[in-house]
Short mmCIF file of C-alpha atoms in Angstrom, two decimals:
data_model
loop_
_atom_site.label_atom_id
_atom_site.label_comp_id
_atom_site.label_asym_id
_atom_site.label_seq_id
_atom_site.Cartn_x
_atom_site.Cartn_y
_atom_site.Cartn_z
CA MET A 205 -57.17 -13.40 13.28
CA ASP A 206 -56.49 -15.66 16.65
CA VAL A 207 -52.71 -16.03 15.75
CA LEU A 208 -52.07 -11.92 14.86
CA ARG A 209 -53.63 -11.16 18.48
CA ARG A 210 -51.40 -13.46 20.29
CA LEU A 211 -48.71 -11.90 18.56
CA PRO A 212 -46.30 -9.48 20.23
CA SER A 213 -45.91 -6.14 19.31
CA VAL A 214 -42.46 -5.12 17.48
CA HIS A 215 -42.32 -2.52 20.43
CA ASP A 216 -42.89 -4.65 22.84
CA LEU A 217 -40.00 -7.11 21.83
CA LEU A 218 -37.55 -4.55 21.27
CA GLU A 219 -38.17 -3.09 24.92
CA SER A 220 -37.95 -6.70 26.75
CA GLU A 221 -34.86 -7.75 28.32
CA ALA A 222 -33.79 -10.59 25.73
CA GLY A 223 -34.45 -7.50 22.77
CA ALA A 224 -32.35 -5.01 24.89
CA ALA A 225 -29.09 -7.78 24.84
CA LEU A 226 -29.80 -7.85 21.34
CA ILE A 227 -29.52 -4.33 20.76
CA GLY A 228 -26.54 -4.18 22.69
CA ARG A 229 -24.48 -7.05 20.47
CA HIS A 230 -25.94 -6.09 17.14
CA GLY A 231 -27.41 -2.59 17.12
CA ARG A 232 -31.16 -1.57 17.24
CA ALA A 233 -31.61 -1.06 13.37
CA LEU A 234 -30.63 -5.05 12.82
CA VAL A 235 -32.42 -6.14 15.60
CA LEU A 236 -35.62 -4.38 14.47
CA ASP A 237 -35.60 -5.80 11.15
CA ALA A 238 -34.96 -9.30 12.29
CA VAL A 239 -37.75 -9.47 15.20
CA GLN A 240 -40.50 -8.19 11.63
CA ARG A 241 -39.01 -10.71 9.52
CA ALA A 242 -39.54 -13.54 12.66
CA LEU A 243 -43.09 -11.94 13.26
CA GLN A 244 -44.20 -11.90 9.75
CA ALA A 245 -43.14 -15.43 9.07
CA GLU A 246 -45.43 -16.24 12.09
CA ARG A 247 -48.42 -14.61 10.05
CA GLU A 248 -47.60 -16.07 6.88
CA SER A 249 -47.20 -19.84 8.82
CA GLY A 250 -50.54 -19.14 11.02
CA GLN A 251 -48.98 -20.32 14.13
CA ALA A 252 -47.36 -18.00 17.03
CA ALA A 253 -44.25 -19.20 18.39
CA ASP A 254 -43.39 -19.66 21.79
CA PRO A 255 -40.55 -17.05 23.21
CA ALA A 256 -38.04 -19.61 23.05
CA SER A 257 -38.51 -20.48 19.39
CA ARG A 258 -39.44 -16.62 18.52
CA TRP A 259 -35.93 -15.54 19.85
CA ALA A 260 -33.77 -18.27 18.28
CA ALA A 261 -35.42 -17.70 15.21
CA VAL A 262 -34.41 -13.41 15.37
CA ASP A 263 -31.01 -14.93 16.48
CA ALA A 264 -30.57 -17.04 13.33
CA ILE A 265 -31.91 -14.17 11.23
CA ILE A 266 -29.18 -11.63 12.66
CA ALA A 267 -26.74 -14.31 12.51
CA ASP A 268 -27.27 -15.37 8.88
CA VAL A 269 -26.98 -11.46 8.06
CA ARG A 270 -23.71 -10.90 9.73
CA ARG A 271 -21.87 -13.66 8.81
CA PRO A 272 -19.18 -12.81 6.62
CA ARG A 273 -19.43 -14.25 3.05
CA LEU A 274 -15.80 -13.96 2.59
CA ARG A 275 -14.15 -16.30 4.86
CA ARG A 276 -10.68 -17.87 5.25
CA VAL A 277 -10.97 -21.61 4.04
CA VAL A 278 -8.44 -24.61 5.05
CA ASN A 279 -7.19 -25.73 1.57
CA ALA A 280 -6.63 -29.26 1.32
CA THR A 281 -6.91 -29.62 -2.65
CA GLY A 282 -3.42 -29.77 -3.30
CA VAL A 283 -3.78 -26.75 -5.95
CA ILE A 284 -1.45 -24.07 -4.87
CA LEU A 285 -2.34 -20.88 -6.57
CA HIS A 286 -6.20 -21.96 -6.56
CA THR A 287 -8.21 -19.48 -8.35
CA ASN A 288 -11.59 -20.00 -6.66
CA LEU A 289 -9.62 -19.53 -3.04
CA GLY A 290 -7.90 -16.60 -3.48
CA ARG A 291 -4.77 -17.47 -5.52
CA ALA A 292 -1.45 -16.73 -3.49
CA PRO A 293 -1.58 -16.38 0.06
CA LEU A 294 0.07 -13.47 1.30
CA ALA A 295 3.32 -13.73 3.53
CA PRO A 296 2.51 -12.57 7.33
CA GLU A 297 4.92 -9.42 6.55
CA ALA A 298 2.79 -8.47 3.41
CA ALA A 299 -0.62 -8.90 5.48
CA ALA A 300 1.31 -6.79 8.10
CA ALA A 301 2.22 -4.05 6.01
CA ALA A 302 -1.82 -3.67 4.16
CA ALA A 303 -2.93 -3.52 7.87
CA THR A 304 -0.49 -1.19 8.93
CA ILE A 305 -1.93 1.08 5.75
CA ALA A 306 -5.44 0.14 5.97
CA THR A 307 -5.98 1.55 9.82
CA GLY A 308 -4.02 5.12 8.95
CA TYR A 309 -3.44 7.84 6.51
CA SER A 310 -0.39 7.02 4.05
CA ASN A 311 1.80 8.99 1.41
CA LEU A 312 -0.36 7.09 -1.26
CA GLU A 313 -0.07 9.98 -3.44
CA LEU A 314 2.17 12.74 -1.44
CA ASP A 315 5.76 12.59 -2.30
CA LEU A 316 6.97 13.20 1.19
CA GLY A 317 10.44 14.91 -0.07
CA THR A 318 9.10 17.73 -2.36
CA GLY A 319 5.47 17.88 -0.30
CA ARG A 320 3.95 18.04 -4.03
CA ARG A 321 1.28 15.33 -5.17
CA GLY A 322 3.09 11.84 -5.86
CA ARG A 323 2.14 8.93 -7.90
CA ARG A 324 1.09 5.61 -6.47
CA HIS A 325 3.01 3.59 -8.86
CA ASP A 326 6.49 5.49 -7.69
CA LEU A 327 6.04 3.33 -4.29
CA VAL A 328 7.09 0.12 -5.87
CA THR A 329 8.79 1.11 -8.98
CA ALA A 330 12.43 1.10 -7.11
CA ALA A 331 12.24 -2.35 -6.38
CA LEU A 332 10.20 -4.15 -9.05
CA CYS A 333 13.22 -2.04 -11.58
CA ARG A 334 15.65 -3.71 -9.45
CA LEU A 335 14.38 -6.77 -9.33
CA THR A 336 13.29 -7.25 -13.48
CA GLY A 337 15.87 -4.96 -15.16
CA ALA A 338 13.36 -3.06 -16.14
CA GLU A 339 13.39 0.61 -16.99
CA ALA A 340 9.92 1.62 -15.65
CA ALA A 341 7.20 0.25 -13.76
CA ALA A 342 3.38 0.77 -12.83
CA VAL A 343 0.78 -1.38 -11.54
CA VAL A 344 -2.94 -1.66 -11.98
CA ASN A 345 -5.63 -3.67 -10.11
CA ASN A 346 -5.11 -7.43 -11.94
CA GLY A 347 -3.28 -9.09 -14.81
CA ALA A 348 -6.15 -8.53 -17.62
CA ALA A 349 -6.47 -4.77 -16.60
CA ALA A 350 -2.35 -4.43 -17.51
CA THR A 351 -3.21 -6.37 -20.69
CA LEU A 352 -6.24 -4.16 -21.40
CA LEU A 353 -4.22 -1.00 -20.54
CA MET A 354 -1.12 -1.89 -22.75
CA LEU A 355 -2.91 -2.57 -25.87
CA ALA A 356 -5.00 0.75 -25.57
CA ALA A 357 -2.38 2.55 -24.70
CA LEU A 358 0.07 1.41 -27.76
CA ALA A 359 -2.07 0.30 -30.49
CA ARG A 360 -5.26 1.49 -30.58
CA GLY A 361 -6.57 2.24 -33.91
CA LYS A 362 -3.71 0.13 -35.03
CA GLU A 363 -2.81 -3.76 -35.95
CA VAL A 364 -1.17 -6.20 -32.88
CA ILE A 365 0.13 -9.68 -34.35
CA VAL A 366 -0.40 -12.73 -32.22
CA SER A 367 -0.02 -16.17 -33.02
CA ARG A 368 -3.07 -18.52 -32.94
CA GLY A 369 -1.74 -20.90 -30.53
CA GLU A 370 -1.61 -17.92 -28.07
CA LEU A 371 -5.19 -17.07 -27.89
CA ILE A 372 -6.09 -17.83 -24.64
CA GLU A 373 -8.88 -18.04 -22.15
CA ILE A 374 -8.58 -18.18 -18.52
CA GLY A 375 -11.21 -18.56 -16.13
CA GLY A 376 -13.77 -15.84 -15.90
CA ALA A 377 -14.39 -15.77 -19.69
CA PHE A 378 -11.00 -13.78 -20.27
CA ARG A 379 -10.22 -14.20 -23.87
CA MET A 380 -7.24 -12.86 -25.66
CA PRO A 381 -9.52 -11.82 -28.57
CA ASP A 382 -12.22 -9.80 -26.50
CA ILE A 383 -9.06 -7.71 -24.53
CA MET A 384 -7.82 -6.92 -28.04
CA ARG A 385 -10.99 -5.74 -29.33
CA LEU A 386 -11.99 -3.72 -26.32
CA SER A 387 -8.77 -1.64 -26.60
CA GLY A 388 -9.58 -0.74 -29.67
CA ALA A 389 -6.46 -2.61 -31.25
CA ARG A 390 -7.10 -4.87 -34.41
CA MET A 391 -5.67 -8.56 -34.17
CA VAL A 392 -3.75 -10.08 -36.88
CA GLU A 393 -3.75 -13.99 -36.45
CA VAL A 394 -0.72 -15.75 -37.83
CA GLY A 395 0.07 -19.25 -37.72
CA THR A 396 -2.13 -22.25 -36.84
CA THR A 397 -3.15 -23.74 -33.34
CA ASN A 398 0.13 -25.90 -33.18
CA ARG A 399 2.80 -24.28 -35.48
CA THR A 400 4.02 -20.60 -35.71
CA ARG A 401 6.62 -19.61 -37.79
CA LEU A 402 9.02 -16.41 -37.37
CA ASP A 403 8.27 -16.04 -41.26
CA ASP A 404 4.72 -15.99 -40.34
CA TYR A 405 4.74 -12.90 -38.26
CA ARG A 406 7.42 -11.12 -40.59
CA GLN A 407 4.64 -11.26 -43.47
CA ALA A 408 2.17 -10.03 -41.45
CA ILE A 409 3.70 -6.95 -40.56
CA GLY A 410 2.26 -3.69 -42.46
CA GLY A 411 2.15 -0.35 -42.67
CA ARG A 412 -0.69 -0.15 -39.82
CA THR A 413 1.08 -2.76 -37.47
CA ALA A 414 1.81 -1.37 -34.13
CA ALA A 415 3.19 -4.40 -32.54
CA ILE A 416 3.87 -7.96 -31.80
CA LEU A 417 2.42 -9.62 -29.05
CA LYS A 418 3.92 -12.81 -27.38
CA VAL A 419 1.17 -14.61 -25.10
CA HIS A 420 2.30 -16.95 -22.22
CA THR A 421 -0.01 -19.89 -22.62
CA SER A 422 -0.09 -20.22 -18.75
CA ASN A 423 -3.25 -22.41 -18.48
CA PHE A 424 -2.43 -24.99 -21.15
CA GLN A 425 -0.11 -26.70 -22.95
CA VAL A 426 -0.19 -27.89 -26.81
CA VAL A 427 2.04 -31.01 -27.40
CA GLY A 428 3.10 -33.71 -30.45
CA PHE A 429 3.83 -31.70 -33.68
CA THR A 430 4.42 -28.01 -32.02
CA GLU A 431 6.75 -24.95 -33.25
CA SER A 432 6.67 -21.70 -31.54
CA VAL A 433 9.06 -18.70 -31.99
CA GLU A 434 11.67 -17.50 -28.96
CA VAL A 435 11.26 -13.88 -27.57
CA ALA A 436 14.75 -13.11 -28.56
CA SER A 437 13.88 -13.84 -32.30
CA LEU A 438 10.46 -12.02 -32.09
CA ALA A 439 12.46 -8.76 -30.34
CA ALA A 440 14.93 -8.78 -33.54
CA LEU A 441 12.09 -8.90 -36.03
CA ALA A 442 9.97 -6.18 -34.04
CA HIS A 443 13.18 -3.94 -33.89
CA GLU A 444 14.42 -4.62 -37.59
CA ARG A 445 10.84 -3.45 -38.69
CA ASP A 446 10.62 -0.56 -35.97
CA ILE A 447 7.37 -2.34 -34.11
CA LEU A 448 7.06 -3.40 -30.17
CA LEU A 449 7.38 -6.26 -28.84
CA LEU A 450 4.70 -6.59 -25.88
CA HIS A 451 4.76 -10.05 -23.70
CA ASP A 452 1.36 -10.99 -21.50
CA LEU A 453 3.83 -13.23 -19.35
CA GLY A 454 1.00 -14.06 -17.21
CA SER A 455 2.49 -15.53 -14.14
CA GLY A 456 4.75 -12.68 -13.05
CA ALA A 457 7.68 -15.42 -11.72
CA LEU A 458 10.43 -13.06 -10.37
CA GLN A 459 12.92 -16.26 -9.90
CA GLU A 460 14.07 -19.53 -11.53
CA THR A 461 11.68 -22.57 -11.13
CA GLY A 462 13.68 -25.03 -12.56
CA TRP A 463 14.71 -27.62 -9.52
CA PRO A 464 14.29 -31.03 -9.00
CA GLY A 465 10.47 -31.67 -9.38
CA VAL A 466 9.45 -28.23 -10.94
CA PRO A 467 9.75 -27.59 -14.31
CA SER A 468 11.21 -23.91 -15.61
CA GLU A 469 8.75 -20.89 -16.13
CA PRO A 470 9.94 -18.11 -18.15
CA THR A 471 10.74 -15.13 -15.58
CA VAL A 472 10.27 -11.28 -15.81
CA ALA A 473 13.91 -10.39 -15.82
CA ALA A 474 14.30 -13.10 -18.60
CA SER A 475 12.08 -11.94 -21.08
CA LEU A 476 12.86 -8.15 -20.49
CA GLN A 477 16.62 -9.16 -21.29
CA ALA A 478 15.60 -10.86 -24.27
CA GLY A 479 14.32 -7.47 -26.00
CA VAL A 480 10.54 -7.13 -24.95
CA ASP A 481 9.64 -3.41 -25.01
CA LEU A 482 6.66 -3.55 -22.64
CA LEU A 483 5.75 -6.79 -20.46
CA VAL A 484 2.37 -7.32 -18.28
CA CYS A 485 2.02 -10.18 -15.40
CA SER A 486 0.44 -10.91 -12.58
CA GLY A 487 1.16 -10.09 -9.10
CA ASP A 488 -1.07 -12.98 -7.39
CA LYS A 489 0.39 -15.94 -9.11
CA LEU A 490 4.24 -17.03 -8.89
CA LEU A 491 5.04 -13.82 -7.32
CA GLY A 492 3.66 -14.69 -4.32
CA GLY A 493 1.82 -11.47 -3.51
CA PRO A 494 -1.63 -9.74 -3.95
CA GLN A 495 -3.63 -9.39 -6.81
CA ALA A 496 -2.41 -6.83 -9.19
CA GLY A 497 -1.07 -6.31 -12.64
CA LEU A 498 2.05 -4.74 -13.54
CA LEU A 499 3.69 -3.35 -16.56
CA LEU A 500 7.55 -3.15 -16.66
CA GLY A 501 9.62 -2.24 -19.37
CA LEU A 502 10.97 0.88 -21.05
CA LYS A 503 10.18 3.91 -19.51
CA ALA A 504 8.40 5.82 -22.25
CA LEU A 505 6.41 2.93 -22.68
CA VAL A 506 5.25 2.93 -18.95
CA ALA A 507 4.61 6.47 -19.17
CA ARG A 508 2.39 6.30 -21.90
CA ALA A 509 0.22 3.35 -20.34
CA ILE A 510 0.00 5.46 -16.98
CA ALA A 511 -1.16 8.68 -19.13
CA HIS A 512 -3.86 6.87 -20.44
CA PRO A 513 -7.45 7.87 -19.28
CA LEU A 514 -7.93 4.10 -18.26
CA ALA A 515 -5.44 3.93 -16.00
CA ARG A 516 -7.53 5.72 -13.57
CA ALA A 517 -10.08 3.28 -13.92
CA VAL A 518 -7.87 0.15 -12.96
CA ARG A 519 -5.78 2.00 -10.76
CA VAL A 520 -4.83 -0.23 -7.83
CA ASP A 521 -5.70 0.63 -3.65
CA LYS A 522 -3.18 1.65 -1.23
CA MET A 523 -3.38 -1.99 0.80
CA THR A 524 -2.60 -3.79 -2.64
CA LEU A 525 0.52 -1.61 -2.73
CA ALA A 526 1.69 -1.66 0.86
CA ALA A 527 1.17 -5.60 0.48
CA LEU A 528 2.95 -5.71 -2.68
CA ALA A 529 5.86 -3.56 -1.28
CA ALA A 530 6.32 -6.10 1.35
CA THR A 531 6.26 -8.99 -1.19
CA LEU A 532 8.76 -7.40 -2.98
CA ASP A 533 11.20 -6.62 -0.04
CA LEU A 534 11.34 -10.28 0.63
CA TYR A 535 13.03 -11.07 -3.01
CA LEU A 536 14.81 -7.73 -2.33
CA THR A 537 16.51 -9.19 0.88
CA GLY A 538 16.74 -13.12 -0.12
CA ALA A 539 14.05 -14.26 1.68
CA GLN A 540 11.71 -14.76 -0.97
CA ALA A 541 11.79 -18.62 0.41
CA SER A 542 9.87 -17.62 2.83
CA LEU A 543 6.83 -16.53 0.85
CA PRO A 544 3.62 -19.32 1.26
CA VAL A 545 3.72 -20.32 -2.55
CA TRP A 546 7.63 -20.55 -2.80
CA ALA A 547 7.58 -23.02 0.63
CA MET A 548 4.99 -25.24 -0.83
CA LEU A 549 6.45 -25.42 -3.86
CA ARG A 550 9.90 -26.58 -2.48
CA VAL A 551 8.58 -28.34 0.10
CA ALA A 552 10.36 -31.97 0.30
CA PRO A 553 8.18 -35.48 -0.59
CA ALA A 554 9.51 -36.94 2.74
CA GLU A 555 8.21 -33.90 4.81
CA LEU A 556 4.72 -34.44 2.94
CA ALA A 557 4.57 -38.26 3.63
CA GLU A 558 5.66 -37.35 7.47
CA ARG A 559 2.79 -35.28 7.57
CA ALA A 560 0.27 -37.22 5.95
CA GLU A 561 1.08 -40.21 8.05
CA ARG A 562 0.43 -38.29 11.40
CA TRP A 563 -3.02 -37.05 9.97
CA ALA A 564 -3.86 -40.88 8.84
CA ALA A 565 -3.01 -41.87 12.41
CA ALA A 566 -4.98 -39.00 13.90
CA LEU A 567 -8.17 -40.10 11.61
CA ARG A 568 -7.86 -43.44 12.67
CA GLY A 569 -7.72 -42.86 16.25
CA ALA A 570 -11.34 -40.96 14.84
CA GLY A 571 -12.70 -44.21 13.77
CA LEU A 572 -11.98 -43.46 9.84
CA MET A 573 -10.89 -45.69 7.36
CA VAL A 574 -7.73 -44.11 6.02
CA ASP A 575 -4.39 -44.66 4.02
CA VAL A 576 -1.60 -42.66 2.84
CA ALA A 577 -0.87 -42.77 -1.20
CA ALA A 578 1.35 -41.10 -3.57
CA GLY A 579 -0.47 -38.45 -5.48
CA ALA A 580 0.06 -35.50 -7.08
CA SER A 581 -0.46 -31.64 -6.54
CA GLU A 582 -1.05 -29.19 -8.94
CA VAL A 583 0.82 -25.44 -9.16
CA GLY A 584 -2.42 -23.74 -10.65
CA GLY A 585 -3.46 -20.32 -11.28
CA GLY A 586 -2.35 -20.16 -15.08
CA SER A 587 1.30 -21.35 -13.87
CA LEU A 588 3.35 -24.19 -14.93
CA PRO A 589 0.24 -25.54 -17.42
CA GLY A 590 0.27 -29.27 -17.12
CA GLN A 591 2.70 -30.20 -14.80
CA THR A 592 1.95 -31.59 -11.24
CA LEU A 593 4.44 -32.37 -8.13
CA PRO A 594 4.50 -35.37 -6.89
CA THR A 595 3.02 -35.75 -2.77
CA HIS A 596 1.46 -37.82 -0.31
CA VAL A 597 -2.41 -37.66 0.10
CA VAL A 598 -4.23 -38.85 2.95
CA ARG A 599 -7.72 -41.09 1.41
CA VAL A 600 -10.75 -41.17 3.60
CA ALA A 601 -13.03 -44.64 2.40
CA ALA A 602 -16.53 -44.22 3.01
CA SER A 603 -19.80 -44.64 0.85
CA GLY A 604 -20.80 -42.61 -1.64
CA ALA A 605 -24.09 -40.95 0.11
CA ARG A 606 -21.61 -40.60 3.06
CA LEU A 607 -18.79 -39.03 1.19
CA THR A 608 -21.21 -36.68 -0.57
CA ARG A 609 -22.36 -35.39 3.10
CA ALA A 610 -18.94 -35.18 4.60
CA MET A 611 -17.95 -32.72 1.64
CA ASP A 612 -20.66 -30.85 2.03
CA ARG A 613 -20.39 -30.68 5.79
CA LEU A 614 -16.47 -29.61 5.36
CA ARG A 615 -17.21 -27.02 2.87
CA ARG A 616 -20.18 -25.35 5.29
CA GLY A 617 -18.16 -25.79 8.51
CA ASP A 618 -16.08 -23.40 10.46
CA PRO A 619 -13.45 -23.10 9.29
CA PRO A 620 -14.68 -24.34 5.71
CA VAL A 621 -12.53 -27.09 4.27
CA ILE A 622 -11.98 -27.83 0.87
CA ALA A 623 -10.92 -31.03 -0.46
CA ARG A 624 -11.55 -33.52 -3.21
CA ILE A 625 -12.86 -36.58 -4.19
CA ALA A 626 -10.90 -39.01 -6.16
CA ASP A 627 -12.15 -42.91 -6.84
CA GLY A 628 -14.55 -42.70 -4.44
CA ARG A 629 -12.51 -41.28 -1.64
CA LEU A 630 -12.14 -38.22 -0.12
CA LEU A 631 -8.29 -36.76 -0.84
CA LEU A 632 -6.27 -34.51 1.47
CA ASP A 633 -2.92 -32.98 0.31
CA PRO A 634 -0.86 -31.67 3.31
CA ARG A 635 1.11 -29.33 0.09
CA THR A 636 -1.44 -26.58 0.77
CA VAL A 637 -2.75 -26.87 4.00
CA LEU A 638 -0.66 -23.95 5.67
CA PRO A 639 1.35 -24.19 9.06
CA GLY A 640 -0.99 -23.98 11.87
CA GLU A 641 -3.83 -25.52 10.05
CA ASP A 642 -3.69 -29.35 10.81
CA ASP A 643 -5.54 -29.30 14.13
CA SER A 644 -8.41 -27.36 12.60
CA LEU A 645 -8.50 -29.79 9.34
CA LEU A 646 -8.80 -33.17 11.66
CA ARG A 647 -11.15 -31.93 13.87
CA ALA A 648 -13.26 -30.77 10.60
CA VAL A 649 -12.60 -34.26 8.94
CA GLY A 650 -13.59 -36.25 12.21
CA ALA A 651 -17.10 -34.03 12.64
CA ALA A 652 -17.58 -34.32 8.53
CA PHE A 653 -17.49 -38.29 9.11
CA ALA A 654 -19.38 -38.48 12.37
#
């Protein structure tokens, strides 16, 4: 009871000079809640805090509530399309376009030419068709949604043939058999995990077959005694038997990736040219834009997808469309090399080595034991599976306990830094550290090992 008698009232605290100052910064409701929680903690502990400690507790409660949970981080892992870190960073032009649209009204579903209701898909259709050769295009909120919508609109109640070697599972428990079941289509598996031939597809086609589905194995490789069927051969068979060829391409590459050190990834345009009727892919992988799912192909099939009731449930928002349009404009004008994803893919090994040496020199000056070694970066994000890119990494040596503590401090820092540990050392890969982030990274690493 003595503790309770010594506690000030909530009203007195709010009306005090310190309380008024906090209310001015954070609003009365938030300060009221924090004061009540701080006083309750004192009651439960049986000890009354001194005024300075009490206000420090109130400040800490408010700071925790207001601390953004979604934060920008420094990616020093070397994984370019890191799903846990948001995949593709946007180009400045795309981020600016999204901000412009977000802070005002827009013609999201208004045709400015006619004054009538428009379709949000049409805002990017012309650019997508020009870049890919598709007759029509639509955009939904992610790649999984695009796949689900495609199957639901075109194959519900019918059979879809897919190779056993392409029954993928990607992060977040996305499994092709589950998507097939949710769409209402019946999956017909053909071939084996490592070998599927054209005859396997041909023999599976029946009276209830709606389509063949080709799935790009974007996050794994089957090597050794393997065989699969090319898109063009599947297209010829599908059209001979009057069924559709659908393609889940995944990575969304709009340009070739096959330059020295980087293997080739199938492009959207090549797939459509080979005879695919409808293709789906992601916008935030090799395309280098915002999270989105694209449907590209024959006009009649895209129209059926857009008209399906599910299309509204998975539709894309105005900021994503603005960012996607700005990203596509970089491709249209030949400026796609400035996209962060493509810049990271194409950076010269010598440039990575020089940057790593600068980091190492700075960290040695901070008293750390470091060296620079050859390493391997990953594309990640369901693109170029099993392939790595040569890089140079900075390795920080420390005891196991100190290393674990440093990783924790880096992750909890401001900004958070995400790195990796290999062979008992902290590894920092310059490939995925964006321009302008070097100083923040080096300060964070120095502080983490202090």
